[in-house]
Coordinates of C-alpha atoms and ligand atoms in Angstrom, one line a residue:
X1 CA 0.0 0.0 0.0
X2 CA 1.1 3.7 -0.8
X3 CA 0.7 6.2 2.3
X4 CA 0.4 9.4 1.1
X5 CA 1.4 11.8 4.1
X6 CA 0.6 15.5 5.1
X7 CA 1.8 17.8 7.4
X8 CA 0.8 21.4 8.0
X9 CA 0.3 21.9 11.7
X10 CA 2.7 24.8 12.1
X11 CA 5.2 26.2 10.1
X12 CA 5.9 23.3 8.0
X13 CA 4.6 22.1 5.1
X14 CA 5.7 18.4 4.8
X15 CA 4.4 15.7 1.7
X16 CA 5.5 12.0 1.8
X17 CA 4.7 9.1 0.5
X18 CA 5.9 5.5 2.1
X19 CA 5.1 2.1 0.4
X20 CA 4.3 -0.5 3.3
X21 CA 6.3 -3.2 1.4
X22 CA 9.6 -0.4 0.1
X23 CA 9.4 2.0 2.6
X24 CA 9.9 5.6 2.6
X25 CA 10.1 6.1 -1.3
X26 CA 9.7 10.5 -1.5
X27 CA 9.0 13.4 0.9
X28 CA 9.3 16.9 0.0
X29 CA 9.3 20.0 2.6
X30 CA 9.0 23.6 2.7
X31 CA 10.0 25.1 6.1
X32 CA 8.7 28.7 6.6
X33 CA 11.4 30.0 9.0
X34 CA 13.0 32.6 6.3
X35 CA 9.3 34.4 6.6
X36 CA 8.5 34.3 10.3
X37 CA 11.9 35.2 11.1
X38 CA 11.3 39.1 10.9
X39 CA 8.5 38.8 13.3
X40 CA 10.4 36.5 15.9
X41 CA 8.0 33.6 16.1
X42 CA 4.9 32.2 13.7
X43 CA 2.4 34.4 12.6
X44 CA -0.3 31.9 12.4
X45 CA -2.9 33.8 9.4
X46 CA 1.0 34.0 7.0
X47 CA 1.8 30.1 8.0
X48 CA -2.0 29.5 6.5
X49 CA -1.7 31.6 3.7
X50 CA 2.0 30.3 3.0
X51 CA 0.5 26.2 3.5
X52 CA -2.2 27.2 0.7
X53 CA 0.6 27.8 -1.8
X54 CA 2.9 25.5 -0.9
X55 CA 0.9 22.2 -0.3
X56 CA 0.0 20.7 -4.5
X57 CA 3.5 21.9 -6.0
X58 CA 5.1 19.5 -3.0
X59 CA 2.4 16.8 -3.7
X60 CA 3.5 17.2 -7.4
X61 CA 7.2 17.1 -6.3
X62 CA 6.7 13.5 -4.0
X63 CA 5.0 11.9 -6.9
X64 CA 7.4 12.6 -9.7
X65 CA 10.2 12.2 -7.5
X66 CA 8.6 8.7 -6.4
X67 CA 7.6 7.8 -10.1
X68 CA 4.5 7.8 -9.0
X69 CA 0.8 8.7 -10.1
X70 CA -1.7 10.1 -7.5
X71 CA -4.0 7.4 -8.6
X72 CA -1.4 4.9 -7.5
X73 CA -2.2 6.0 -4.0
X74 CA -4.3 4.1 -1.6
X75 CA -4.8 6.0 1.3
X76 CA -3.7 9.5 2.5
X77 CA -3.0 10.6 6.3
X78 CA -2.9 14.0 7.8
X79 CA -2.4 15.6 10.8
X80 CA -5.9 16.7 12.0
X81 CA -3.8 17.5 15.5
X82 CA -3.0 19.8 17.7
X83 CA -1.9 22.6 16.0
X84 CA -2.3 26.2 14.7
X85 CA -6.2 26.0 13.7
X86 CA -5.5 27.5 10.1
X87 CA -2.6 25.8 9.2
X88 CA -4.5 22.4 9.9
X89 CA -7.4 23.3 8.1
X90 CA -5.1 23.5 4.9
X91 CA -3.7 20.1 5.1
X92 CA -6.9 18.5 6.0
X93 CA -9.4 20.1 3.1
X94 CA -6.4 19.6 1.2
X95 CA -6.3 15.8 2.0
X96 CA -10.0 15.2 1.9
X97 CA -10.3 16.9 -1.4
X98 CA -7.8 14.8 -2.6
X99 CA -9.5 11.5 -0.8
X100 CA -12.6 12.7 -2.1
X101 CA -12.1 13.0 -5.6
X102 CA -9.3 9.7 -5.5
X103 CA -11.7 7.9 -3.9
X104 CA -9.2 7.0 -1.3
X105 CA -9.8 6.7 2.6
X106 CA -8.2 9.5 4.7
X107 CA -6.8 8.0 8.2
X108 CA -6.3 10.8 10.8
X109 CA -3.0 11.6 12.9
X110 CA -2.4 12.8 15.9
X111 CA 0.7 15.3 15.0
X112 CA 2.4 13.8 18.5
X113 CA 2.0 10.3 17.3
X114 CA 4.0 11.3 13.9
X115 CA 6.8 12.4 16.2
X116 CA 7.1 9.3 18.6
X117 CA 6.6 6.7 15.9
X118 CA 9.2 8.4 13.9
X119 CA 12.2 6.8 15.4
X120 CA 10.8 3.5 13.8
X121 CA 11.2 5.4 10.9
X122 CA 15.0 4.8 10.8
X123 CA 15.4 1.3 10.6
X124 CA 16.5 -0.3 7.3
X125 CA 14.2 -3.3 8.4
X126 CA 11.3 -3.3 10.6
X127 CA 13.1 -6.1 12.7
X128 CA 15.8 -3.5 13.5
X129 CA 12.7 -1.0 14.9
X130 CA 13.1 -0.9 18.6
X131 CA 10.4 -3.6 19.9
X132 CA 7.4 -2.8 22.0
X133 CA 7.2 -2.0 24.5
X134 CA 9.5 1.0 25.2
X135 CA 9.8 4.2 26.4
X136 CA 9.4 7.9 24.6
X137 CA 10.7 10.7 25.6
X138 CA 8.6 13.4 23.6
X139 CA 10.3 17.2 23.5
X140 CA 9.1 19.3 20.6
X141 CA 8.3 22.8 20.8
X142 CA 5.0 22.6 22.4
X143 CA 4.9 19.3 24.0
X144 CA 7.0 17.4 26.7
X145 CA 5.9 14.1 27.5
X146 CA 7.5 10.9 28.9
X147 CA 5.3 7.7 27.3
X148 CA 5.2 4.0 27.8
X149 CA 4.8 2.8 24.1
X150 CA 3.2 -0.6 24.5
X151 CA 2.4 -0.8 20.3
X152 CA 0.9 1.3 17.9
X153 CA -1.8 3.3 19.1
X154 CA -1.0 1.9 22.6
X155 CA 0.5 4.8 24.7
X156 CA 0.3 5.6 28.3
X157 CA 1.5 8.6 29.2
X158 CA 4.1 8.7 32.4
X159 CA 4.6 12.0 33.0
X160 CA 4.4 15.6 31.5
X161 CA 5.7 19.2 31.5
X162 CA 3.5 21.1 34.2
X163 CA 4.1 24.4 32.0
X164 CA 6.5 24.9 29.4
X165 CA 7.5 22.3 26.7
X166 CA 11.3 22.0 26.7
X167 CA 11.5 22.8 23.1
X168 CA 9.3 26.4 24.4
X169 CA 11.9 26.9 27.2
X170 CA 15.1 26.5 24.4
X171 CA 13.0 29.1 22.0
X172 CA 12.0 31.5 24.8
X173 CA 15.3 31.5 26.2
X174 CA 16.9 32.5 23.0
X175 CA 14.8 35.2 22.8
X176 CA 15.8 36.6 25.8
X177 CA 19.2 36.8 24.6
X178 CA 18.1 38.2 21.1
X179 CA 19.8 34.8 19.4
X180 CA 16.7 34.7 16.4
X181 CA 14.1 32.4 15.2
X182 CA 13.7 29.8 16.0
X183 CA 16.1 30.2 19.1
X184 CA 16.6 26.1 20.2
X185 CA 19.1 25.5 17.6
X186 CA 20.9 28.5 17.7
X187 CA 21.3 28.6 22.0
X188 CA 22.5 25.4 21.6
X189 CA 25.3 26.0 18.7
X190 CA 25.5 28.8 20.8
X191 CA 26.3 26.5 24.6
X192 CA 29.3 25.0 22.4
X193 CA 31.2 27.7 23.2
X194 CA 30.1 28.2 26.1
X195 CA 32.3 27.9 29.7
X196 CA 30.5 25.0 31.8
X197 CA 30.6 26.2 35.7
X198 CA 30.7 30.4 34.9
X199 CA 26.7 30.0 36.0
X200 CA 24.1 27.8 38.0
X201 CA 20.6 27.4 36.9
X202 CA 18.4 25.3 38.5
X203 CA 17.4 22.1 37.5
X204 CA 13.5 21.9 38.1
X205 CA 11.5 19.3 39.5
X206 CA 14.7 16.9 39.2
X207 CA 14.4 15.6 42.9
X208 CA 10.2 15.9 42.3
X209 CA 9.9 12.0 42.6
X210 CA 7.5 11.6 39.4
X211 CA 8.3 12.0 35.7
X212 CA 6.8 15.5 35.0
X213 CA 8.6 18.3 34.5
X214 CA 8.6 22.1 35.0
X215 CA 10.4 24.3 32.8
X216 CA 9.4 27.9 32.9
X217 CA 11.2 28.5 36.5
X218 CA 14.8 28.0 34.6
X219 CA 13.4 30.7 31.8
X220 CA 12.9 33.2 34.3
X221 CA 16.0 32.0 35.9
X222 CA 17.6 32.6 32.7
X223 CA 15.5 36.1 32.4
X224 CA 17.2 37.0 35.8
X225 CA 20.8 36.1 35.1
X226 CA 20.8 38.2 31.6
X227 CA 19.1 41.0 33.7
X228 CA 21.9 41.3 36.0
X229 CA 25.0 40.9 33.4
X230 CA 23.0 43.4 31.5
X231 CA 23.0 46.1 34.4
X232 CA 27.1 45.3 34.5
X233 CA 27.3 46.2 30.9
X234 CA 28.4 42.5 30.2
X235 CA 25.7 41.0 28.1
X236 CA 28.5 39.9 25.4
X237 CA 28.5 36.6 22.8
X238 CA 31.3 35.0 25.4
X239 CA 28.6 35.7 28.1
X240 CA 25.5 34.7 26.0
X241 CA 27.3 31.3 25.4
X242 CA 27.9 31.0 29.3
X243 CA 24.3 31.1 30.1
X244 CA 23.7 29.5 27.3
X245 CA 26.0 26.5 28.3
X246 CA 24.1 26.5 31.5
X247 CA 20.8 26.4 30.4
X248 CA 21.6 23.4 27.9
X249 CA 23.0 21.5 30.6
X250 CA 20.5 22.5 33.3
X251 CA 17.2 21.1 31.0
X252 CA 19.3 18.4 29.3
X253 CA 20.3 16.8 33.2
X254 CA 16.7 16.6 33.9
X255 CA 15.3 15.3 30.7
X256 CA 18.1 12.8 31.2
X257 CA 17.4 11.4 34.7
X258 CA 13.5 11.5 33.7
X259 CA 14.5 9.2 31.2
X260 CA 16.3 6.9 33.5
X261 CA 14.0 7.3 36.1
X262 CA 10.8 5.7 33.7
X263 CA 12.9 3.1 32.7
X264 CA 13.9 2.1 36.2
X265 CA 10.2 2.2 37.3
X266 CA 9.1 0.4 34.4
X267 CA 11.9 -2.1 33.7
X268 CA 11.9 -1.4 30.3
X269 CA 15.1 -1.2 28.5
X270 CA 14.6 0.4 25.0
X271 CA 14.6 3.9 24.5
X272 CA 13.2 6.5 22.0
X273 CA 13.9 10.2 21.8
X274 CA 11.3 12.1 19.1
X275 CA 10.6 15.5 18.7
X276 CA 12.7 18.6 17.7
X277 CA 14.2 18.7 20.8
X278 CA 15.6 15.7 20.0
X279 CA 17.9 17.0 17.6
X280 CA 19.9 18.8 20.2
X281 CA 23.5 17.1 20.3
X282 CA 24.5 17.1 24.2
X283 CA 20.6 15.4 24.8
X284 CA 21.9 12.9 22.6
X285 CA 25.5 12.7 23.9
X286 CA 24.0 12.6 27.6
X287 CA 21.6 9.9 26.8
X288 CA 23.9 7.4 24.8
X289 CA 26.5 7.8 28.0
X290 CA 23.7 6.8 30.4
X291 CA 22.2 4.3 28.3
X292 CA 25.2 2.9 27.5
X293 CA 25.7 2.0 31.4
X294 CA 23.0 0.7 31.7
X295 CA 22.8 -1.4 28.7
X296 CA 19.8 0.1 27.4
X297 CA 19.4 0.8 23.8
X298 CA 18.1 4.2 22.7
X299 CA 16.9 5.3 19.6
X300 CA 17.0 8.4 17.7
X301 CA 14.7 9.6 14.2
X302 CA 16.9 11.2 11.5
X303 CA 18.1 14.6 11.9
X304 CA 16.1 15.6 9.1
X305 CA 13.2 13.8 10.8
X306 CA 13.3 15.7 14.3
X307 CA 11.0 18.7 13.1
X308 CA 7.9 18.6 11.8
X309 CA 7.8 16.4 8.1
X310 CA 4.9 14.3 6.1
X311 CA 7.3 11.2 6.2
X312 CA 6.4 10.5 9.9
X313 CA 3.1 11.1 9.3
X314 CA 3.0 9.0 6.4
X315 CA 4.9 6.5 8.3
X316 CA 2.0 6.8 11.2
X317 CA -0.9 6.2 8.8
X318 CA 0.7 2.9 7.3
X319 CA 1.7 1.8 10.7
X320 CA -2.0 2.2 11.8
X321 CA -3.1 0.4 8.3
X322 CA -1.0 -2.3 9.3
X323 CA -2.1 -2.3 12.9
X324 CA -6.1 -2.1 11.7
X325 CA -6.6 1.0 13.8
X326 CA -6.6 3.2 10.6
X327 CA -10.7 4.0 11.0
X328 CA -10.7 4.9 14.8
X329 CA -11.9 8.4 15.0
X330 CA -9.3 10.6 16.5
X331 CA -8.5 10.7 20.2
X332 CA -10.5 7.4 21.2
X333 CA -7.7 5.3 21.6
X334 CA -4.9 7.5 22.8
X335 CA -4.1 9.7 25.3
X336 CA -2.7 12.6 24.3
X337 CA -3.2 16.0 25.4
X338 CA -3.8 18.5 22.9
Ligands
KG4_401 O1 8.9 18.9 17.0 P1 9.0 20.3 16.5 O2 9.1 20.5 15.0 O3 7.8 21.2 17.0 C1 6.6 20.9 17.5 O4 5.9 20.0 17.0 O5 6.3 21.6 18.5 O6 10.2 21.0 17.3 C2 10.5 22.3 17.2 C3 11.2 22.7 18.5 C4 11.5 24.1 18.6 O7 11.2 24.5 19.9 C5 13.0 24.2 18.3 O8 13.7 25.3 18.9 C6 13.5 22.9 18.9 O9 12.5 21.9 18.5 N1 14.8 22.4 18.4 C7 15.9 22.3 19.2 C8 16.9 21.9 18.3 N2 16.4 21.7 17.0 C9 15.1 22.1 17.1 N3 16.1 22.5 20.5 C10 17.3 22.3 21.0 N4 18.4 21.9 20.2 C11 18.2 21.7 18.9 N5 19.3 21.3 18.1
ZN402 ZN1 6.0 18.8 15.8

């Protein structure tokens, strides 16, 4: 069966098609950052207007670059949710137009299952996909959520941020130190040269005993520390890259013992990281360390996979195909929050 997938939740417009028996065969994206970057952060009416003229010259790129023909496709998944309202409601009428006038069923995704099935995604075979059940650690920019993933559509959540997602606390702390849009990947290139010890944020809710987490006490923590180098006149890049060395190390210690904490209390000893956050190198250099000890495997998506794309949600509507929970309406087997 060909998958034809569609993202459009945010400020990505993402088109893929996987094949149940080849596997991924195209995806094409078009990321909107270059236009939101003057305002500092999406502007949700020019992400809908920019998804509307974006969406069929990508669904015309998959196909030829798949060899394909639209009617050669069988079913076609989109995210329905959570998301900004009007960027949804382009890749939805979009995909049950399509559906509509293919004739093709339309299986609904949950943007957050995309993510945490997307590690799966990068295994050659499916006998090299980590094996149910395992744990997720889910950091994007608007969600942080620890699951136990017992199979495909199968998810109990463990624990969750109380406020801020960690991908949130990355962006908003950026901000505070004027480092652009969107601020997670450039604090972090950013922490590289950074001096480890020079400043002491806290590490919230580390000791808290469960697996939620707490992150907008370090971003005002980071909000006072800039203050007060600001009143010495010392906000420089070499200070920037202290603080920003500090933060990294303060949110990546506790999404690290989290981790290892849910696996502990579950037994479990198969990891996977999803999300944009997930892209952040000292996560993944913390985690494989600790994993490492404690001989459990952890698994990553593609780089190019961390943010938002139509190949994991493409991916997620042929895993539910395959699992025979493509018709359940959306929400009734899960747990998410949206
Ligand atoms: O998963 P995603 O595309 O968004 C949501 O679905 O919410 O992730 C975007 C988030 C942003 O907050 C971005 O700053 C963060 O992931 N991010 C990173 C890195 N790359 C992306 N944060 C830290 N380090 C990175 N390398
Ligand atoms: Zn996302």
């Amino acid at each position: 069966m060909k998958i034809l997938g569609i993202e459009s939740s945010c400020d990505e417009t993402g088109l893929a098609l996987y094949d149940t028996e080849r596997g991924l065969l195209a995806h094409a994206l078009h990321s909107q950052i270059a236009m939101h970057q003057a305002y500092g952060g999406v502007v949700p009416e020019l992400a809908s207007r920019d998804h509307i003229q974006r969406v069929l010259p990508l669904l015309n790129e998959v196909l030829s670059s798949a060899q394909c023909d639209k009617t050669e496709i069988d079913a076609i998944a989109c995210t329905v949710g959570p998301g900004l309202a009007g960027a949804l409601l382009v890749g939805t009428a979009f995909a049950y137009a399509l559906g509509y006038a293919l004739d093709k069923p339309i299986i609904p995704i949950h943007h957050l299952e995309g993510h945490l099935l997307s590690p799966l995604l990068a295994a050659k075979t499916p006998s090299e996909r980590p094996a149910f059940p395992f744990i997720a650690l889910l950091v994007s920019g608007g969600h942080t959520q620890l699951m136990q993933v017992n199979g495909v559509g199968d998810y109990v959540l463990l624990g969750e941020t109380l406020d801020d997602a960690a991908g949130e606390a990355f962006d908003k702390s950026a901000k505070l130190m004027d480092l652009g849009y969107p601020g997670g990947p450039a604090l972090s290139r950013l922490a590289e040269q950074g001096t480890p010890g020079r400043f002491n944020l806290p590490r919230p809710m580390l000791h808290s005993k469960d697996l939620d987490f707490s992150f907008s006490g370090l971003k005002t923590a980071v909000l006072t520390v800039v203050k007060q180098e600001c009143q010495r006149g010392e906000l420089d890049e070499v200070t920037k890259a202290d603080i920003a060395r500090a933060f990294q190390e303060a949110i990546v210690e506790v999404l690290v013992s989290k981790c290892l904490q849910a696996l502990k209390q579950t037994g479990l000893k198969e990891l996977v990281i999803a999300g944009g956050v997930g892209a952040n190198k000292q996560l993944r250099a913390a985690l494989n360390t600790a994993c490492a000890r404690r001989k459990v495997q952890v698994h990553y998506p593609d780089l190019q996979f961390c943010t938002d794309n139509g190949a994991m949600i493409a991916f997620a509507g042929a895993l539910r195909v395959q699992a025979g929970l493509a018709d359940l309406p959306l929400h009734q087997d899960y747990r998410f929050t949206v």
